[in-house]
Coordinates of C-alpha atoms in Angstrom, one line a residue:
R662 CA 98.8 68.2 87.5
Q663 CA 96.6 71.2 88.5
Q664 CA 93.3 70.3 89.8
K665 CA 90.3 70.8 87.7
W666 CA 87.7 72.5 89.7
K667 CA 84.0 73.2 88.8
S668 CA 82.4 76.6 90.0
S669 CA 79.3 76.3 92.0
V670 CA 78.0 78.9 89.6
S671 CA 77.5 78.1 86.2
T672 CA 78.9 80.4 83.5
Q673 CA 79.8 81.0 80.1
A674 CA 83.2 82.7 81.1
K675 CA 86.2 80.7 80.2
M676 CA 89.4 81.2 82.4
P677 CA 92.3 82.0 79.7
P678 CA 94.8 79.1 79.7
C679 CA 97.9 79.3 82.0
D680 CA 101.0 77.1 81.5
F681 CA 102.5 77.6 85.0
V682 CA 101.8 74.5 87.3
P683 CA 101.8 75.4 91.0
E684 CA 103.9 73.3 93.5
K685 CA 101.8 71.0 95.6
Y686 CA 100.8 72.5 98.7
K687 CA 102.6 70.8 101.7
S688 CA 101.6 72.6 104.9
Y689 CA 98.7 72.4 107.5
P690 CA 95.4 71.5 106.7
Y691 CA 93.0 74.5 106.0
E692 CA 91.2 73.8 109.3
H693 CA 94.4 73.7 111.4
M694 CA 95.2 77.1 109.5
Q695 CA 92.1 78.5 110.6
K696 CA 92.4 77.2 114.4
I697 CA 96.0 79.2 114.5
R698 CA 94.3 82.2 112.9
E699 CA 91.7 82.2 115.8
Q700 CA 94.3 81.7 118.6
N701 CA 97.3 83.4 117.4
I702 CA 96.6 86.1 114.9
S703 CA 95.2 89.7 115.9
P704 CA 91.3 89.7 115.2
S705 CA 91.7 93.3 113.7
L706 CA 93.3 91.4 110.5
R707 CA 90.0 90.6 109.0
L708 CA 89.5 88.2 106.2
Y709 CA 87.5 88.5 102.9
Y710 CA 84.8 86.0 101.8
K711 CA 82.6 83.7 103.9
K712 CA 85.5 80.6 103.4
P713 CA 88.4 82.8 103.5
L714 CA 91.0 81.6 100.7
L715 CA 94.1 79.8 101.6
L716 CA 96.7 80.9 99.0
H717 CA 99.9 79.4 98.3
Q718 CA 101.6 80.5 95.1
G719 CA 101.5 83.4 92.7
H720 CA 102.5 83.7 89.0
M721 CA 102.0 86.9 87.3
Q722 CA 98.4 87.8 87.2
W723 CA 97.3 84.2 88.7
L724 CA 97.0 83.2 92.3
F725 CA 96.9 79.5 93.3
D726 CA 95.0 78.1 96.6
Y727 CA 95.8 75.4 98.6
E728 CA 93.9 72.6 96.4
G729 CA 95.4 74.0 93.2
R730 CA 92.7 76.1 92.1
R731 CA 93.7 79.3 89.9
Y732 CA 92.3 82.6 90.4
L733 CA 92.6 85.9 88.3
D734 CA 93.8 88.4 90.6
L735 CA 92.1 91.7 90.0
F736 CA 93.0 93.4 93.4
A737 CA 96.7 92.6 93.4
G738 CA 97.4 92.5 97.1
I739 CA 95.3 95.6 97.5
V740 CA 97.1 97.6 94.5
T741 CA 100.6 96.2 95.5
V742 CA 101.6 93.9 92.9
S743 CA 102.3 96.2 90.3
V744 CA 104.3 94.0 87.6
G745 CA 103.0 90.7 88.5
H746 CA 103.4 88.1 91.5
C747 CA 106.6 86.7 91.3
H748 CA 107.9 88.4 88.2
P749 CA 110.9 86.6 87.1
K750 CA 113.3 89.8 86.8
V751 CA 112.5 91.1 90.2
T752 CA 112.5 87.5 91.7
M753 CA 116.2 87.1 90.1
A754 CA 117.3 90.4 91.1
T755 CA 116.1 89.8 94.8
Q756 CA 117.7 86.6 94.9
K757 CA 121.1 87.8 93.9
Q758 CA 121.1 90.5 96.6
L759 CA 119.9 88.1 99.3
A760 CA 123.3 86.4 98.6
R761 CA 125.2 89.6 98.7
L762 CA 124.1 91.9 101.5
W763 CA 120.8 92.4 103.2
H764 CA 121.4 95.1 105.5
T765 CA 123.8 97.8 106.6
T766 CA 121.4 100.8 107.4
N767 CA 121.8 104.3 106.3
I768 CA 125.2 105.1 108.4
Y769 CA 127.4 103.5 105.5
M770 CA 126.7 103.7 101.8
H771 CA 126.0 100.7 99.7
P772 CA 125.8 100.7 95.8
S773 CA 122.0 100.3 95.6
I774 CA 120.6 103.0 97.4
Q775 CA 122.5 105.6 95.3
E776 CA 121.5 103.7 92.2
Y777 CA 117.9 103.6 92.8
A778 CA 117.7 107.0 93.9
E779 CA 119.1 108.2 90.4
K780 CA 116.8 105.9 88.7
L781 CA 113.8 106.9 90.6
T782 CA 114.3 110.8 90.7
A783 CA 114.9 110.7 86.9
L784 CA 111.4 109.8 86.4
L785 CA 110.2 112.8 88.6
P786 CA 109.9 116.4 87.2
D787 CA 112.0 119.0 88.9
P788 CA 112.3 120.1 91.5
L789 CA 111.2 116.9 92.9
K790 CA 114.7 115.3 93.2
V791 CA 115.3 114.2 97.0
V792 CA 114.1 110.8 98.1
Y793 CA 113.9 109.5 101.8
L794 CA 113.2 105.8 101.7
T795 CA 110.7 104.3 104.4
N796 CA 108.8 100.8 104.5
S797 CA 105.2 101.5 104.4
G798 CA 102.7 103.9 102.7
S799 CA 101.4 105.2 106.5
E800 CA 105.1 105.7 107.3
A801 CA 105.8 107.8 104.0
N802 CA 102.5 109.9 104.5
D803 CA 103.4 110.5 108.2
L804 CA 106.8 111.8 107.1
A805 CA 105.4 114.0 104.5
M806 CA 103.0 115.6 107.1
F807 CA 106.0 116.2 109.4
M808 CA 108.2 117.6 106.7
A809 CA 105.3 119.9 105.7
R810 CA 105.0 121.3 109.2
L811 CA 108.7 121.7 109.6
Y812 CA 109.3 123.3 106.6
T813 CA 106.3 125.9 106.3
R814 CA 106.5 126.3 110.3
N815 CA 102.5 126.0 110.3
F816 CA 100.5 123.0 111.5
D817 CA 97.3 122.4 109.7
I818 CA 97.0 120.1 107.1
I819 CA 93.8 119.5 104.9
S820 CA 92.4 116.4 103.2
F821 CA 89.4 115.1 101.5
R822 CA 86.5 113.3 103.2
G823 CA 86.4 110.0 102.0
A824 CA 90.4 110.0 101.7
Y825 CA 92.7 107.1 103.0
H826 CA 96.4 107.9 104.0
G827 CA 97.3 105.4 106.5
G828 CA 96.5 104.0 109.7
S829 CA 99.3 105.2 112.0
P830 CA 98.2 107.6 114.9
Y831 CA 99.7 110.5 113.0
T832 CA 98.0 109.8 109.7
L833 CA 94.8 108.6 110.9
G834 CA 93.9 112.3 111.3
L835 CA 94.0 112.6 107.5
T836 CA 92.2 109.3 106.8
S837 CA 88.4 110.3 106.5
I838 CA 86.7 106.9 106.4
G839 CA 84.7 106.4 109.5
L840 CA 85.6 102.5 109.6
Y841 CA 89.3 103.2 110.1
K842 CA 88.5 105.7 113.0
H843 CA 89.3 104.2 116.5
G844 CA 87.7 106.1 119.8
V845 CA 91.2 107.7 120.5
A846 CA 92.2 111.3 120.2
N847 CA 93.5 111.8 116.6
G848 CA 93.7 114.6 114.1
F849 CA 95.0 117.2 115.9
G850 CA 95.9 119.8 113.2
C851 CA 94.1 117.9 110.6
S852 CA 90.9 119.5 108.6
T853 CA 88.8 117.3 106.1
T854 CA 87.1 119.2 103.2
M855 CA 84.2 118.3 101.2
L856 CA 85.1 115.4 98.5
P857 CA 84.6 116.8 94.9
D858 CA 83.0 113.3 94.0
V859 CA 80.8 113.8 90.7
F860 CA 79.0 110.9 90.9
R861 CA 77.7 110.8 94.7
G862 CA 78.5 114.5 95.6
P863 CA 75.9 117.2 95.4
W864 CA 77.3 118.4 91.9
G865 CA 78.3 116.3 89.0
G866 CA 77.7 116.1 85.3
S867 CA 78.3 114.4 82.1
N868 CA 81.8 115.4 81.5
C869 CA 83.6 116.3 84.6
R870 CA 86.4 113.6 85.1
D871 CA 89.2 112.5 83.2
S872 CA 87.8 108.9 82.1
P873 CA 86.7 106.9 79.3
V874 CA 83.5 106.6 81.2
Q875 CA 81.5 109.6 82.6
T876 CA 78.8 109.6 85.2
V877 CA 75.1 109.0 84.2
R878 CA 74.4 112.6 85.4
K879 CA 73.5 115.2 83.0
C880 CA 74.9 118.8 82.9
S881 CA 74.3 122.0 80.8
C882 CA 77.8 123.3 80.8
S883 CA 79.2 124.7 77.7
E884 CA 82.6 123.5 76.2
G885 CA 85.4 124.3 78.8
V886 CA 83.1 125.0 81.6
C887 CA 82.5 122.9 84.5
Q888 CA 79.9 124.2 87.0
A889 CA 80.2 121.3 89.2
N890 CA 84.1 122.1 89.8
D891 CA 83.5 125.7 90.6
Q892 CA 81.1 124.5 93.0
Y893 CA 83.5 122.2 94.7
I894 CA 86.2 125.0 94.8
E895 CA 84.0 127.3 96.6
Q896 CA 83.5 124.8 99.2
F897 CA 87.3 124.3 99.4
Q898 CA 87.6 128.2 99.8
D899 CA 85.0 127.9 102.5
T900 CA 87.2 125.4 104.3
L901 CA 89.9 127.6 103.9
N902 CA 88.0 130.5 105.4
T903 CA 86.4 128.8 108.3
S904 CA 88.5 125.6 109.5
V905 CA 92.2 126.7 109.4
P906 CA 94.2 129.3 110.1
K907 CA 95.2 132.2 107.8
A908 CA 98.7 130.0 107.2
I909 CA 98.6 126.5 106.7
A910 CA 101.1 123.7 106.4
G911 CA 99.5 122.0 103.6
F912 CA 97.1 119.8 101.7
I913 CA 97.2 116.1 100.7
A914 CA 95.1 114.4 98.2
E915 CA 95.3 111.1 96.3
P916 CA 95.2 111.9 92.5
I917 CA 92.2 109.1 92.3
Q918 CA 91.1 108.0 95.6
G919 CA 91.8 104.4 96.3
V920 CA 90.1 102.8 99.4
N921 CA 87.1 104.9 98.7
G922 CA 86.5 103.3 95.4
A923 CA 88.4 104.8 92.7
V924 CA 86.8 108.4 93.0
Q925 CA 87.7 111.1 90.6
Y926 CA 87.6 114.8 90.7
P927 CA 86.6 117.0 88.1
R928 CA 89.6 117.9 85.7
N929 CA 90.7 121.2 87.1
F930 CA 90.0 120.7 90.8
L931 CA 93.5 120.0 92.1
K932 CA 95.3 122.5 89.8
E933 CA 93.1 125.2 91.3
A934 CA 92.9 123.7 94.8
Y935 CA 96.9 123.7 94.8
Q936 CA 97.2 127.5 93.9
L937 CA 94.8 128.2 96.8
V938 CA 96.9 126.0 99.0
R939 CA 100.3 127.7 98.0
E940 CA 98.5 131.3 98.7
R941 CA 98.2 130.3 102.1
G942 CA 102.0 129.2 102.5
G943 CA 101.1 125.6 102.5
V944 CA 102.8 122.7 100.7
C945 CA 100.9 120.3 98.0
I946 CA 101.3 116.3 98.8
S947 CA 100.4 113.9 96.0
D948 CA 99.8 110.4 97.7
E949 CA 100.8 108.1 94.9
V950 CA 100.7 105.1 97.0
Q951 CA 97.8 103.6 94.5
T952 CA 98.1 105.7 91.4
G953 CA 101.8 105.9 90.7
F954 CA 104.1 103.6 88.6
G955 CA 102.1 103.5 85.3
R956 CA 98.8 102.4 86.8
T957 CA 96.9 105.3 85.3
G958 CA 97.9 104.4 81.8
S959 CA 98.3 107.9 80.4
H960 CA 101.0 109.1 82.8
F961 CA 103.6 107.7 85.1
W962 CA 102.4 109.4 88.0
G963 CA 98.8 110.3 88.9
F964 CA 99.5 114.1 89.5
Q965 CA 100.5 114.3 85.9
T966 CA 97.0 113.6 84.9
H967 CA 96.0 116.7 86.6
D968 CA 98.5 118.6 85.2
V969 CA 100.3 119.9 88.6
V970 CA 103.7 119.4 90.2
P971 CA 103.3 118.9 94.1
D972 CA 105.8 119.7 96.6
I973 CA 105.9 116.3 98.1
V974 CA 105.1 113.1 96.5
T975 CA 104.5 109.8 98.7
L976 CA 105.1 106.3 97.0
A977 CA 104.4 102.8 98.3
K978 CA 102.6 99.7 97.4
G979 CA 103.4 99.4 93.8
I980 CA 106.9 100.5 94.1
G981 CA 108.2 97.1 95.3
N982 CA 105.6 94.7 93.9
G983 CA 104.9 93.4 97.1
F984 CA 108.0 93.9 99.1
P985 CA 107.7 96.3 102.0
M986 CA 108.9 99.6 100.8
A987 CA 108.0 103.2 100.4
A988 CA 109.3 106.5 99.6
V989 CA 108.6 110.4 100.1
V990 CA 110.3 112.4 97.3
T991 CA 110.3 116.1 97.7
T992 CA 112.5 119.3 97.0
K993 CA 115.8 120.1 98.3
E994 CA 114.5 122.9 100.6
I995 CA 111.7 120.6 101.9
A996 CA 114.0 117.8 102.5
S997 CA 116.6 120.3 104.3
S998 CA 114.0 120.9 107.0
L999 CA 114.2 117.7 108.1
A1000 CA 118.3 117.7 108.3
Q1001 CA 118.1 120.3 111.2
N1002 CA 117.9 117.4 113.5
L1003 CA 118.3 113.7 113.4
H1004 CA 115.5 111.5 111.7
F1005 CA 116.3 107.9 111.1
N1006 CA 115.0 104.8 109.7
T1007 CA 116.6 101.5 110.3
F1008 CA 115.2 99.5 107.6
G1009 CA 114.4 102.3 104.9
G1010 CA 116.2 102.1 101.8
S1011 CA 118.1 98.9 102.7
P1012 CA 120.4 97.1 99.9
L1013 CA 117.4 94.4 99.4
A1014 CA 114.7 97.1 99.2
C1015 CA 116.6 99.2 96.8
V1016 CA 117.2 96.3 94.4
V1017 CA 113.9 95.4 94.1
G1018 CA 112.8 98.8 93.4
A1019 CA 115.4 99.2 90.9
A1020 CA 114.2 95.8 89.3
V1021 CA 110.4 96.9 89.5
L1022 CA 111.2 99.9 87.4
D1023 CA 113.0 97.9 84.8
A1024 CA 110.2 95.8 84.5
I1025 CA 107.7 98.6 84.2
E1026 CA 109.6 99.8 81.2
E1027 CA 110.8 96.5 79.7
D1028 CA 107.1 95.0 79.9
G1029 CA 105.5 98.2 78.6
L1030 CA 103.1 98.0 81.7
Q1031 CA 102.2 101.8 81.5
K1032 CA 101.0 101.4 77.9
N1033 CA 99.4 98.0 78.8
S1034 CA 97.6 99.8 81.7
D1035 CA 96.2 102.1 79.1
D1036 CA 95.2 99.8 76.7
V1037 CA 93.8 97.3 78.8
G1038 CA 92.3 99.6 81.2
T1039 CA 90.3 101.5 78.7
Y1040 CA 89.2 98.2 77.2
M1041 CA 88.0 97.2 80.5
L1042 CA 86.3 100.5 81.5
L1043 CA 84.3 100.4 78.2
E1044 CA 83.1 97.0 78.7
L1045 CA 82.1 97.5 82.2
A1046 CA 80.2 100.5 81.1
K1047 CA 78.2 98.2 78.9
L1048 CA 77.1 96.3 82.2
R1049 CA 76.2 99.6 83.6
D1050 CA 73.9 100.5 80.6
K1051 CA 72.4 97.2 81.1
F1052 CA 71.7 96.8 84.9
E1053 CA 70.1 99.3 87.3
I1054 CA 72.1 98.3 90.3
V1055 CA 75.6 99.3 88.4
G1056 CA 75.5 102.9 89.2
D1057 CA 78.8 104.2 88.0
V1058 CA 81.8 102.9 86.4
R1059 CA 85.1 105.3 86.6
G1060 CA 88.8 105.5 86.7
K1061 CA 91.6 105.7 84.5
G1062 CA 93.8 102.8 83.4
L1063 CA 94.2 100.0 85.9
M1064 CA 92.4 101.8 88.5
I1065 CA 88.7 101.1 88.1
G1066 CA 85.8 101.5 90.4
V1067 CA 82.0 100.0 89.8
E1068 CA 79.9 101.6 92.5
M1069 CA 76.6 99.3 92.9
V1070 CA 73.3 101.1 94.0
T1071 CA 69.9 100.4 94.6
D1072 CA 68.6 102.3 91.6
K1073 CA 70.5 105.0 89.5
D1074 CA 68.2 107.8 90.5
S1075 CA 68.6 107.9 94.0
R1076 CA 72.4 106.6 93.9
Q1077 CA 71.6 104.8 97.5
P1078 CA 74.3 102.5 98.0
L1079 CA 73.2 98.6 97.1
P1080 CA 72.7 96.6 100.6
A1081 CA 76.2 95.1 101.6
E1082 CA 74.5 91.4 101.7
E1083 CA 73.5 91.9 98.2
I1084 CA 77.0 93.2 97.1
S1085 CA 78.6 90.2 99.1
Q1086 CA 76.7 87.7 97.3
I1087 CA 77.7 89.1 93.7
W1088 CA 81.3 89.2 95.2
E1089 CA 81.5 85.9 96.5
D1090 CA 79.7 84.7 92.8
C1091 CA 82.9 86.3 91.2
K1092 CA 85.3 84.5 93.5
D1093 CA 83.6 81.2 92.8
M1094 CA 84.0 81.8 89.1
G1095 CA 87.7 82.4 89.9
V1096 CA 88.0 86.3 89.7
L1097 CA 89.1 88.0 92.9
I1098 CA 88.2 91.7 93.4
G1099 CA 88.4 94.1 95.9
R1100 CA 85.7 96.3 98.0
G1101 CA 85.7 100.0 99.2
G1102 CA 83.7 103.0 99.3
L1103 CA 82.2 104.7 102.6
Y1104 CA 79.5 101.8 102.6
S1105 CA 81.8 99.1 101.2
Q1106 CA 79.4 99.4 98.0
T1107 CA 82.3 100.0 95.4
F1108 CA 84.0 97.0 93.7
R1109 CA 87.9 98.0 93.3
I1110 CA 89.4 96.6 90.3
K1111 CA 93.3 97.2 90.5
P1112 CA 94.9 94.2 89.0
P1113 CA 98.7 93.6 88.2
M1114 CA 99.6 95.5 85.5
C1115 CA 100.5 92.8 83.3
I1116 CA 96.8 91.6 82.6
T1117 CA 95.6 90.9 79.2
K1118 CA 92.2 91.7 77.3
K1119 CA 91.7 87.8 77.3
D1120 CA 91.6 88.1 81.2
V1121 CA 89.4 91.3 80.9
D1122 CA 86.9 89.2 78.9
F1123 CA 86.7 86.4 81.2
A1124 CA 86.4 88.7 84.3
V1125 CA 83.6 90.9 82.6
E1126 CA 81.8 87.9 81.8
A1127 CA 82.0 86.4 85.2
F1128 CA 80.9 89.6 86.7
H1129 CA 78.2 89.6 84.1
T1130 CA 77.0 86.2 85.3
A1131 CA 77.1 87.3 88.9
L1132 CA 74.9 90.4 88.1
Q1133 CA 72.3 88.1 86.4
R1134 CA 72.2 85.8 89.3
H1135 CA 71.4 88.7 91.4
A1136 CA 68.7 89.9 89.3
E1137 CA 67.4 86.3 89.2
R1138 CA 67.3 86.4 93.2
A1139 CA 65.8 89.8 93.3
A1140 CA 62.8 88.5 91.0

């Protein structure tokens, strides 16, 4: 039977029942695992928590550790487990394909790549109908940059400060978070522009963003006017006038920033920015690695929430529910620029990946996960907003669907980030109560909540209650 465990933190929160019983853990003892980690695994792969978790099984929104403890996973393997850990439908489709054919590479046809390409592109608006499959988000963004440059015959690409678009040498120029920057030459032909962050940036008000929860900042804008947006567009225009040539290759943005802590822009910002970019001959790239596949609730793709159609879309993470796959979707014209010479990817679009991808799309539809993201995500945002109103250190609650950020501050007036050790304590307390959440933001000051899209309102009640307990414990320590 599953081992009962008592949290070191006393809380009213009761973990919802789960009838799944994990297998007994049979691998090396914890200490031996740690030793191997220290000796044989690259130290750049850092672990979460003071005593890192040793996980051994997953079922939908639940994870189980080596001692049989159960955790509610609110981070989904960094926004990657879209339909649930080991989703039965996806698992079954994968097992069947494993026995049939793993790999042929793209020099031959196999059924699943055509079937998947048809299924995926049917979900995207015209003219986004041509797919190139890769293995990771960094790879997809790398290729999107390459295509933008080939197609436009221009070189410069603009991204937001605070953006994360990958860690490969090419994409590192677009990624604009200091922690990821290494002291090597990167970013040739990449320019960053001011992030239109309506909570932390210089401008922002009480009705800027497409979220059930607005900032605590006040504004005097009349209906249909957003002064913050006008100011940020002026900054974007300034970047175009000063930092790049008259003709550019493109502009890339996440519909909601992921690694930077679910940062949202004013409602019309992307629409106006896309227009300015296209006037300069550039293409617009939407990085849907975290916002795609129904996670924002109201729409299947994040760019649709901004009422824009990009020229190139990059997909990864949730596309495969944890299987390594990614995609670039673009127009016929842009795709053909890559066909003038050879560009090849050995594993991209393998029979296995395409079957997984198709099963994920089926599961999203059959389980109603886009609607669930909308319902459960909105419910969670509103519940978390109550905690923001109750605790001075909860500066901002934001997001859309199941793409949520909770930014921690010393106080709401200064908006200064809460010190790392205080945030870590709250985070560790949540883990000890059985709730796993992510971290993000330039100062690691924002809790990132992006669970598998199958979570329920009962799970939310438990998670919010646990978070409430952790915040109360912080208040007691501070007092």
